[in-house]
Short mmCIF file of C-alpha atoms (C1' of nucleotides) and ligand atoms in Angstrom, two decimals:
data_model
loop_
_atom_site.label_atom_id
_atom_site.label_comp_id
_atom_site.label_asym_id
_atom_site.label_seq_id
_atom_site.Cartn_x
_atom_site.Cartn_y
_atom_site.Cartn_z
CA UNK A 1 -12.47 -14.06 16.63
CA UNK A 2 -10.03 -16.80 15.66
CA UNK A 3 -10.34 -20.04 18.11
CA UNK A 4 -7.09 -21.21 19.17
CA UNK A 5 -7.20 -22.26 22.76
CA UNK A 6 -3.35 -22.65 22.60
CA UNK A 7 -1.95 -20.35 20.66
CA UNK A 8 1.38 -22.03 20.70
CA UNK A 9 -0.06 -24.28 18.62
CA UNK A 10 -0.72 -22.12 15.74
CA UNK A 11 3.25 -20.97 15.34
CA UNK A 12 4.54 -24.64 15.72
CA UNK A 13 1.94 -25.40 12.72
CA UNK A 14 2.99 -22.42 10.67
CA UNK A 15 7.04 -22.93 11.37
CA UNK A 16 6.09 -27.10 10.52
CA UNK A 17 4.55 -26.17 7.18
CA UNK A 18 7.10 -23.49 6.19
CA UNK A 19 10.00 -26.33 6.90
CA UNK A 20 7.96 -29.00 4.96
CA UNK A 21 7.48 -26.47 2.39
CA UNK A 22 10.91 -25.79 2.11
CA UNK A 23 12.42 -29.06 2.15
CA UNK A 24 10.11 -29.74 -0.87
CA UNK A 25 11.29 -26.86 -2.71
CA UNK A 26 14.50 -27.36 -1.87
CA UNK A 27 14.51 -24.66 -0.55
CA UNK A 28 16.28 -22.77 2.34
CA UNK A 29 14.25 -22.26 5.59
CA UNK A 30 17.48 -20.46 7.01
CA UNK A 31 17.45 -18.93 10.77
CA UNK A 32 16.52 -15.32 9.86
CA UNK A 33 13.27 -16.22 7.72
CA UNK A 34 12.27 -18.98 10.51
CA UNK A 35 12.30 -15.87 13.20
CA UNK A 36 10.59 -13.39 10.70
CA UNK A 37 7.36 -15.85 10.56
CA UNK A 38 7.73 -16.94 14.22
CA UNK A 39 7.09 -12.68 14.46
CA UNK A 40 4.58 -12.85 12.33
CA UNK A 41 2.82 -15.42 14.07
CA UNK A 42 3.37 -13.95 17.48
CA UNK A 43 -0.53 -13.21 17.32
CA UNK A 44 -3.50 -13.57 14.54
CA UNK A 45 -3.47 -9.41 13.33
CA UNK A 46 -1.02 -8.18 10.78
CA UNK A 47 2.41 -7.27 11.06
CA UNK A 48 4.31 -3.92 9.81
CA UNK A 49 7.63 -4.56 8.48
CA UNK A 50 9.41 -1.76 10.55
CA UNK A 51 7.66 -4.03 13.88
CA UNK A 52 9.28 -6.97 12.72
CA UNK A 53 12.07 -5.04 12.45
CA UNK A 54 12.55 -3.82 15.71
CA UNK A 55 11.83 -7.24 17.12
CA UNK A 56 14.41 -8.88 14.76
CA UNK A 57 17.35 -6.17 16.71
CA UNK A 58 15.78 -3.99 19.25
CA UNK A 59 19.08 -1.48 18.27
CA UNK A 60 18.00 -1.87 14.46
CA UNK A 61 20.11 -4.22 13.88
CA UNK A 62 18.14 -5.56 11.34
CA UNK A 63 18.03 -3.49 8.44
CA UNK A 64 14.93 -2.83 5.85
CA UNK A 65 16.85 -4.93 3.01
CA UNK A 66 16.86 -7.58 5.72
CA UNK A 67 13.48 -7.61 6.65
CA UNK A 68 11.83 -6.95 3.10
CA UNK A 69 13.47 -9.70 1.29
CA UNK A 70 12.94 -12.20 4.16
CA UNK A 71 9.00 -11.32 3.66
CA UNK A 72 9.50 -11.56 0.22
CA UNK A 73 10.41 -15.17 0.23
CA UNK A 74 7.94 -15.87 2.30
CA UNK A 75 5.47 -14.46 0.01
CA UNK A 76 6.57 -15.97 -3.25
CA UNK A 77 6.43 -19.22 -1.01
CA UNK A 78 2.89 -18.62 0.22
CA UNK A 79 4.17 -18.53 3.83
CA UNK A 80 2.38 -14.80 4.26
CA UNK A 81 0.08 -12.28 2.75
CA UNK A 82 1.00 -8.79 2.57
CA UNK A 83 -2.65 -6.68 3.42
CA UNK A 84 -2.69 -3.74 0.87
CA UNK A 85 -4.86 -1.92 2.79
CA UNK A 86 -3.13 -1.76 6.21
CA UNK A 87 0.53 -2.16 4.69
CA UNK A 88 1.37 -5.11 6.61
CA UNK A 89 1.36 -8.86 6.71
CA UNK A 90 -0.01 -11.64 8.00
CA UNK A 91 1.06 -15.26 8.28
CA UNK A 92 -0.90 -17.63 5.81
CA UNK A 93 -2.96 -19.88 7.55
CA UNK A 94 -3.43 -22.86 4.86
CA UNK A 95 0.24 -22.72 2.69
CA UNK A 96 -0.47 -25.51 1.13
CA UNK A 97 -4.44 -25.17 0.31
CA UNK A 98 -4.23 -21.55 -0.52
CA UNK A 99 -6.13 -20.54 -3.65
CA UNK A 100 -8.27 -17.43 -3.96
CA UNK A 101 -8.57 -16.37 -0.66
CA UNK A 102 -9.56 -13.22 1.03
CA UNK A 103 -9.21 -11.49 4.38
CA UNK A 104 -11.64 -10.30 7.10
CA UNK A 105 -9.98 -7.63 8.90
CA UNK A 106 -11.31 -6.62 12.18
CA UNK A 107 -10.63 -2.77 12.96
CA UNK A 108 -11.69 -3.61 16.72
CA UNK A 109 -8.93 -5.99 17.73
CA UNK A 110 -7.33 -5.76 14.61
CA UNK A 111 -7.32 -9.81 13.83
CA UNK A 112 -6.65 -10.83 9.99
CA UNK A 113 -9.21 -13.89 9.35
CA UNK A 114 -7.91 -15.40 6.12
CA UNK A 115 -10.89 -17.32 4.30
CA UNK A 116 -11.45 -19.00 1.34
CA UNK A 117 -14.82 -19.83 -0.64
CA UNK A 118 -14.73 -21.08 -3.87
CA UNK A 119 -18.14 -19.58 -4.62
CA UNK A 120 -16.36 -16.38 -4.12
CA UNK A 121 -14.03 -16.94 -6.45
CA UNK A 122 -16.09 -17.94 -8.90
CA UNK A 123 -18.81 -15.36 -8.46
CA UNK A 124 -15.67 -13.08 -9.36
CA UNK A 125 -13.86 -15.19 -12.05
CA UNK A 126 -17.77 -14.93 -13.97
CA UNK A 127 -17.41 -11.21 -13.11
CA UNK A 128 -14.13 -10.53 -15.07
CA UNK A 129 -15.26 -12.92 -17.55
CA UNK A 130 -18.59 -10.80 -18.14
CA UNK A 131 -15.96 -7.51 -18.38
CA UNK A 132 -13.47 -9.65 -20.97
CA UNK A 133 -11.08 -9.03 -18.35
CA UNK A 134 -8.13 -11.80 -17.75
CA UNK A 135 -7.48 -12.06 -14.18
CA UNK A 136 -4.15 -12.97 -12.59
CA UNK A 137 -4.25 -11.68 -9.49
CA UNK A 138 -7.06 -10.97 -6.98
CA UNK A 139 -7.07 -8.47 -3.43
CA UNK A 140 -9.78 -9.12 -1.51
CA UNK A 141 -10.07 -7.57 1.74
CA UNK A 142 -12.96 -6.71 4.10
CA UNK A 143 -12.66 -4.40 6.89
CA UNK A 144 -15.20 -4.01 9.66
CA UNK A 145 -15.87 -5.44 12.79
CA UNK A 146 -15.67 -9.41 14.10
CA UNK A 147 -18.01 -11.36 16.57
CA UNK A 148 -16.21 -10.80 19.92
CA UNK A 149 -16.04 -7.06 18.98
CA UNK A 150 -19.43 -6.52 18.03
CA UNK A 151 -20.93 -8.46 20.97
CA UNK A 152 -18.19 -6.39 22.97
CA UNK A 153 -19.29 -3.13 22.24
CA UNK B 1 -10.35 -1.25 -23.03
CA UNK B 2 -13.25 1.28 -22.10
CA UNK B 3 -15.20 2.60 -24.86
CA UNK B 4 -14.63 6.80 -24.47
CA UNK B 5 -14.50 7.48 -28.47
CA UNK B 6 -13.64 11.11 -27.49
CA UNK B 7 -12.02 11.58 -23.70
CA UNK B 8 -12.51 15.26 -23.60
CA UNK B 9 -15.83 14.31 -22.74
CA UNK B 10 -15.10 11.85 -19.78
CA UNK B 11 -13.11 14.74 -18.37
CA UNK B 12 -16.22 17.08 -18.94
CA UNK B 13 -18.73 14.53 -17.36
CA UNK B 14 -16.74 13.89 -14.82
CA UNK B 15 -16.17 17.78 -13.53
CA UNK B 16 -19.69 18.01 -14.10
CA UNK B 17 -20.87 16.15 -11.92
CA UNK B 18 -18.24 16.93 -9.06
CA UNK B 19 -20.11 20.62 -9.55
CA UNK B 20 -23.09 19.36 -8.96
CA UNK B 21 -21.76 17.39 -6.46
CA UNK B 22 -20.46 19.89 -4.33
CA UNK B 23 -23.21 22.18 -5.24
CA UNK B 24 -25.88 20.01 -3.60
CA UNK B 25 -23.58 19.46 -0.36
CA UNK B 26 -22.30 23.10 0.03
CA UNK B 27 -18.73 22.03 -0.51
CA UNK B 28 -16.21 24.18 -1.81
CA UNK B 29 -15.54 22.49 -5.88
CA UNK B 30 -12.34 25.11 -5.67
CA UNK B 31 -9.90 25.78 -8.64
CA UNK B 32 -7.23 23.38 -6.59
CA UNK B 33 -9.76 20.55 -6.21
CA UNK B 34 -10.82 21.02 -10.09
CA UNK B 35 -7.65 20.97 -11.33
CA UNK B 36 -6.51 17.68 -9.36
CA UNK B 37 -9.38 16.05 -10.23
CA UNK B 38 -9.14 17.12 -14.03
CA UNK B 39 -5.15 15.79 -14.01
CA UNK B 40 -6.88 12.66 -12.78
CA UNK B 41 -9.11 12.31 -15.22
CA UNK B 42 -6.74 12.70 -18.12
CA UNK B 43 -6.58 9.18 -18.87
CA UNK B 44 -8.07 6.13 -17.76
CA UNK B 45 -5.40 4.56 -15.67
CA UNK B 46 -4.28 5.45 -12.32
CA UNK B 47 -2.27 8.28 -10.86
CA UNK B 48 -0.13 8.54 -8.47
CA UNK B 49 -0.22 11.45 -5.78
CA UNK B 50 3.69 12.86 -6.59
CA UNK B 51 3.18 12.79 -10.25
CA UNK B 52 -0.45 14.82 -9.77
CA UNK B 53 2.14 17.12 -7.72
CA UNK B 54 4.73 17.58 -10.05
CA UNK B 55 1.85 18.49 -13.13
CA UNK B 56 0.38 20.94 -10.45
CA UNK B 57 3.36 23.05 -10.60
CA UNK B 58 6.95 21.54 -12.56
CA UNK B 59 8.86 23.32 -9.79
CA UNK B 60 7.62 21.44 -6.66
CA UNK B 61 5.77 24.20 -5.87
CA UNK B 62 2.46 22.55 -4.69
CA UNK B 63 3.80 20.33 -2.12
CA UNK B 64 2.53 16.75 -0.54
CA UNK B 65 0.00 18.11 2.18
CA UNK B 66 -2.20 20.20 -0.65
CA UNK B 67 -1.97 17.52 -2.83
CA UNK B 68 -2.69 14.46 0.05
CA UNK B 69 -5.20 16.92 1.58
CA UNK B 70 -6.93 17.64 -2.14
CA UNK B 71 -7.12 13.38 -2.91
CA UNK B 72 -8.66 13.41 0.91
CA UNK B 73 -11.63 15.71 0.05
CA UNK B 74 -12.16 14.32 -3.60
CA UNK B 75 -12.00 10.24 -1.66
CA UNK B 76 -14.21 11.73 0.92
CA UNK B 77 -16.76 13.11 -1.77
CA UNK B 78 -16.29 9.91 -4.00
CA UNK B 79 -15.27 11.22 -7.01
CA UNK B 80 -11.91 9.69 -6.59
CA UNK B 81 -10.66 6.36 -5.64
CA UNK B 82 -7.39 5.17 -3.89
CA UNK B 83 -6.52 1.64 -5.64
CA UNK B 84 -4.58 0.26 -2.55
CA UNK B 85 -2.76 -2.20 -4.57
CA UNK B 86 -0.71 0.26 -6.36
CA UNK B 87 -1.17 3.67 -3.95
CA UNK B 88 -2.72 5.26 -6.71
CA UNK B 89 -5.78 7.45 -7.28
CA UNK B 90 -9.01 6.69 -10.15
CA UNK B 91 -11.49 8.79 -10.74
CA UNK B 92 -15.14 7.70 -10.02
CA UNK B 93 -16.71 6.61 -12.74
CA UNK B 94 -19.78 7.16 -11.43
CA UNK B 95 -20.24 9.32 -8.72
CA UNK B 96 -23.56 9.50 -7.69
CA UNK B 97 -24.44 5.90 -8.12
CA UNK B 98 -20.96 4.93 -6.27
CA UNK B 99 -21.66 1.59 -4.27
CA UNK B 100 -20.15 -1.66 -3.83
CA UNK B 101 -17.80 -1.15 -6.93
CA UNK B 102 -14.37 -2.88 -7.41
CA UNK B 103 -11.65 -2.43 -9.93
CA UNK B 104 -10.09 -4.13 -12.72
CA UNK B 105 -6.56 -3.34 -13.02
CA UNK B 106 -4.58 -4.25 -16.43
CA UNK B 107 -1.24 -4.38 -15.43
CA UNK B 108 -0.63 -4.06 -19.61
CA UNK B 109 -2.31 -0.83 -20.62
CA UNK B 110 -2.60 0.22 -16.89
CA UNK B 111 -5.78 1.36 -17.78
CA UNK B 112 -8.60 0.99 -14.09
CA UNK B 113 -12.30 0.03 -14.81
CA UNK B 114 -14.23 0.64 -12.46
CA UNK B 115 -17.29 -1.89 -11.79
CA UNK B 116 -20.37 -2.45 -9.68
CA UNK B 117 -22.30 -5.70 -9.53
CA UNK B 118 -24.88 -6.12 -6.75
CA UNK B 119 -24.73 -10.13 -6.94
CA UNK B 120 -20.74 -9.91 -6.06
CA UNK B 121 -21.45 -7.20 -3.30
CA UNK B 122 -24.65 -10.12 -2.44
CA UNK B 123 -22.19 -12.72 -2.32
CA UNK B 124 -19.73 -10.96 -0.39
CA UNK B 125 -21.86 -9.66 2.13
CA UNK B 126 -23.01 -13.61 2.89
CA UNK B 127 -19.68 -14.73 2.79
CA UNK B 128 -18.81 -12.02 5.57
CA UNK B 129 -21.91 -13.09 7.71
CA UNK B 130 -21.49 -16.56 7.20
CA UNK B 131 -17.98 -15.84 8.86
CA UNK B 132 -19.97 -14.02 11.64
CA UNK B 133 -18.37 -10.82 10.40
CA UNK B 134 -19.89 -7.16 9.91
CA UNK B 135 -17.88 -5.38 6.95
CA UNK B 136 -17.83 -1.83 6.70
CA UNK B 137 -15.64 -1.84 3.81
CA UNK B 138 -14.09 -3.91 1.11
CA UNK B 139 -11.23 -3.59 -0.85
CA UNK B 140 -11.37 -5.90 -4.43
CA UNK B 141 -8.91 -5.29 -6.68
CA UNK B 142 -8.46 -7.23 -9.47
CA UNK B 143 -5.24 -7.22 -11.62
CA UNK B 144 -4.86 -8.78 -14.56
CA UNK B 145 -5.10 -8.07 -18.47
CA UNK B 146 -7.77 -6.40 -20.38
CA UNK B 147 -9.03 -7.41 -23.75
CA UNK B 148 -7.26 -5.10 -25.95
CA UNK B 149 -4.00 -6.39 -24.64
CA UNK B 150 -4.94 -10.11 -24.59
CA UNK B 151 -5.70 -9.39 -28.42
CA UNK B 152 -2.47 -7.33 -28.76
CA UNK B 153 -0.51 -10.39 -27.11
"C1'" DA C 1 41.95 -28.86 1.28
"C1'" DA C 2 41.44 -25.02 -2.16
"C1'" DA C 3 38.82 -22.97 -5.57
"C1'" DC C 4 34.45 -21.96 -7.10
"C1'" DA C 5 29.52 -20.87 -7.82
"C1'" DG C 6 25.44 -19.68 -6.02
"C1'" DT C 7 22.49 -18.18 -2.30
"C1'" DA C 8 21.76 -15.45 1.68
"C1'" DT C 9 22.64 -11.66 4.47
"C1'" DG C 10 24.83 -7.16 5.68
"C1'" DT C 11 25.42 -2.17 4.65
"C1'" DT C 12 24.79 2.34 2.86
"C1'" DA C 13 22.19 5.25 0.56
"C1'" DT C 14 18.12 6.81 -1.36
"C1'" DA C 15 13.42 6.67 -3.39
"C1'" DC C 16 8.71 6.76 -2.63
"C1'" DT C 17 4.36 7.52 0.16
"C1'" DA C 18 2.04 10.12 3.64
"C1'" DT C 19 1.06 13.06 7.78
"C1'" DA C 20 1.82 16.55 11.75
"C1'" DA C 21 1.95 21.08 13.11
"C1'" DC C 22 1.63 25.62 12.42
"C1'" DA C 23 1.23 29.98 9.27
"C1'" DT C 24 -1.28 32.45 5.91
"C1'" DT C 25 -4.90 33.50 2.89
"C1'" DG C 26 -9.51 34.01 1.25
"C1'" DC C 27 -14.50 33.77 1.87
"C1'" DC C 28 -18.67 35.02 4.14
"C1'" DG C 29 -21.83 36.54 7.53
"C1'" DA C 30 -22.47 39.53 11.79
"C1'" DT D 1 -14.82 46.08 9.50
"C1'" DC D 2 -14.39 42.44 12.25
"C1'" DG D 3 -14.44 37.66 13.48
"C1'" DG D 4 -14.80 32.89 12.33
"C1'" DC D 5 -14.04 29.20 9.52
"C1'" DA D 6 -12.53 26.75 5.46
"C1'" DA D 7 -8.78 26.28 2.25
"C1'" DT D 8 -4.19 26.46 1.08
"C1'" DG D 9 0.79 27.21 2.00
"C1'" DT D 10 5.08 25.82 4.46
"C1'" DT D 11 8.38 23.24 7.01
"C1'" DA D 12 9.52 19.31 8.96
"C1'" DT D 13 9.27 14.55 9.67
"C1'" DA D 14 7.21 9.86 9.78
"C1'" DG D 15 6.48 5.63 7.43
"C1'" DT D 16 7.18 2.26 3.55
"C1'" DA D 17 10.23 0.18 0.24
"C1'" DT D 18 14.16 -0.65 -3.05
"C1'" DA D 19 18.90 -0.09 -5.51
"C1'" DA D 20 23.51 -1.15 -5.47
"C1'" DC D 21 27.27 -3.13 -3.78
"C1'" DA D 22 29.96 -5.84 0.00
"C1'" DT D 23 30.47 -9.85 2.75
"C1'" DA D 24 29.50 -14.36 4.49
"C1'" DC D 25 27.75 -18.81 4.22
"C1'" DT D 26 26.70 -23.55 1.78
"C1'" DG D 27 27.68 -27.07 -0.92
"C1'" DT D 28 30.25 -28.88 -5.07
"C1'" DT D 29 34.23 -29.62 -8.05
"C1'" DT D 30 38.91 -30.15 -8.54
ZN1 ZN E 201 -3.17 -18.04 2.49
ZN1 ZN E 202 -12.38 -7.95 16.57
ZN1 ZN E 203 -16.94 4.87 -7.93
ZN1 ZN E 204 -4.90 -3.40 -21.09
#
DNA sequence: AAACAGTATGTTATACTATAACATTGCCGA
DNA sequence: TCGGCAATGTTATAGTATAACATACTGTTT
C-alpha cells in the first residue's frame, strides 16, 4: 500500500517531527509519549489503546490513565489521529501540513493511508455551506480494500 | 435546524416506511424493533444505545444484547444509522433512497441531518481511485454548528 | 539549598460501549 | 402436534474510556 522501502525511516521522521514540534511549543516530548508514538509507528495500520498498552508493560504496568492521556497529547498536538470507526489510532503522517485530511483504511491488511486533497475539502466546505451548516470538525474515513490487496486476491 | 413543523409526523413516516420495508423483504417489523426505532425517532438528534435501554424498560429490564441486537437489524435494514463519532444511533431519513449520505452533527442543539449529495460521493469516489483504492464504505461526519444556533450565538 | 508552582505520571475505581454463549419463547409450515 | 427457525431473554464478560486523587518530576524563586 504505503511505499517505504525502510521502514525505519518512517519512525525516525515521525519521533524528529514530534521533538521539533515540541521544542516549538515548548512543549514536553517526555520519555513515555516518545515510546507511545514509537508504538504507534511500529507499522502503517492503526493502533488500539489497550495494544499500546500491553507493549508499554507487558504485566500492565501501564495503566489506561497512562496510555489515554499520552494519546491525548499527541492528538491535541497533531502527532496522531484517533480512527472513529475502528477505535484506534494512527500516527499522523504530515504534523506539520495537516489540514482536512481523511483516511483510506484497508480491511485487507488493515493499513491507515492518511490523505489530503483540498478539492475534498472544499467540495465539502460548499456542502455545509449549501446546508447553512458551520463546520468545525470533519471525520472522513473510507474503508475498503488497497492496491496490493486487491491485486492479491 | 430541520424543518418538521409537527414531529409526530416524522415518527409516523418514519415507521411507515420501516413497515413497508420489512413487508417487501419478509422481515419480521416486531413490537421490539418498532418500539426502538420509534424511541429513536423521538427527536432529531442522536441516541445512544443505554439510554434507548433504560426508556425500554426504567428497571434495566431489557438488557444490552436485545437492545445491540435490535440497532443491528434496524443498521442492517437502513433505517438506522450508527454516527461513529459519538457511538450513537440516527434514524434514516430516508430509507429507501439511502445512498452515499453523510451527517451533519451540531454539537449545540445536538440535533443529526442527514444528507446525500452525489457530486461529494463523485468526488470521493475519484479521490479513492486516484489513491488506487476501492472503498466499500465511508464514514463522513461532520460536526459543527447549525444555523439556528449560529443565530442563537 | 529549600520552598514552591506547575506539569507529568501513577493508582484505584468506575463508567460507558459492546459481544459471546446459551436458554427460552413464539411463529409457521409439515 | 411436531419440528425448525427466528426472535428475545439471560448471564457473563470483553473492550473502551474517564474521574478523582496521590506522587514524582522540572524548573524557578527565595
Ligand atoms: Zn495528519
Ligand atoms: Zn491492503
Ligand atoms: Zn440514510
Ligand atoms: Zn444546532
Amino acid at each position: 500500500m504505503h511505499a517505504c522501502h525502510e521502514h525505519a525511516t518512517c519512525v525516525e521522521e515521525a519521533l524528529g517531527a514530534a521533538d521539533r514540534i515540541c521544542a516549538e511549543r515548548e512543549l514536553r516530548f517526555t520519555d513515555l509519549r516518545r515510546r507511545v508514538l514509537s508504538l504507534i509507528w511500529e507499522n502503517h495500520g492503526s493502533s488500539k489503546a489497550y495494544d499500546i498498552m500491553e507493549k508499554l508493560g507487558g504485566d500492565y504496568s501501564a495503566k489506561p490513565p497512562t496510555v489515554y492521556r499520552t494519546l491525548d497529547f499527541l492528538q491535541e498536538n497533531g502527532l496522531v489521529h484517533k480512527i472513529n470507526s475502528l477505535n484506534a489510532y494512527v500516527g499522523c503522517s504530515h504534523p506539520l501540513k495537516h489540514k482536512d485530511c481523511f483516511f483510506l483504511i484497508c480491511s485487507c491488511c488493515n493499513e491507515v493511508q492518511e490523505c489530503c486533497a483540498s478539492h475534498v475539502a472544499d467540495t465539502l466546505r460548499d456542502m455545509a455551506g449549501k446546508n447553512k451548516f458551520s463546520p468545525r470538525h470533519t471525520t472522513l474515513e473510507i474503508e475498503g480494500e488497497c492496491q496490493d490487496c486487491l491485486k492479491k486476491n
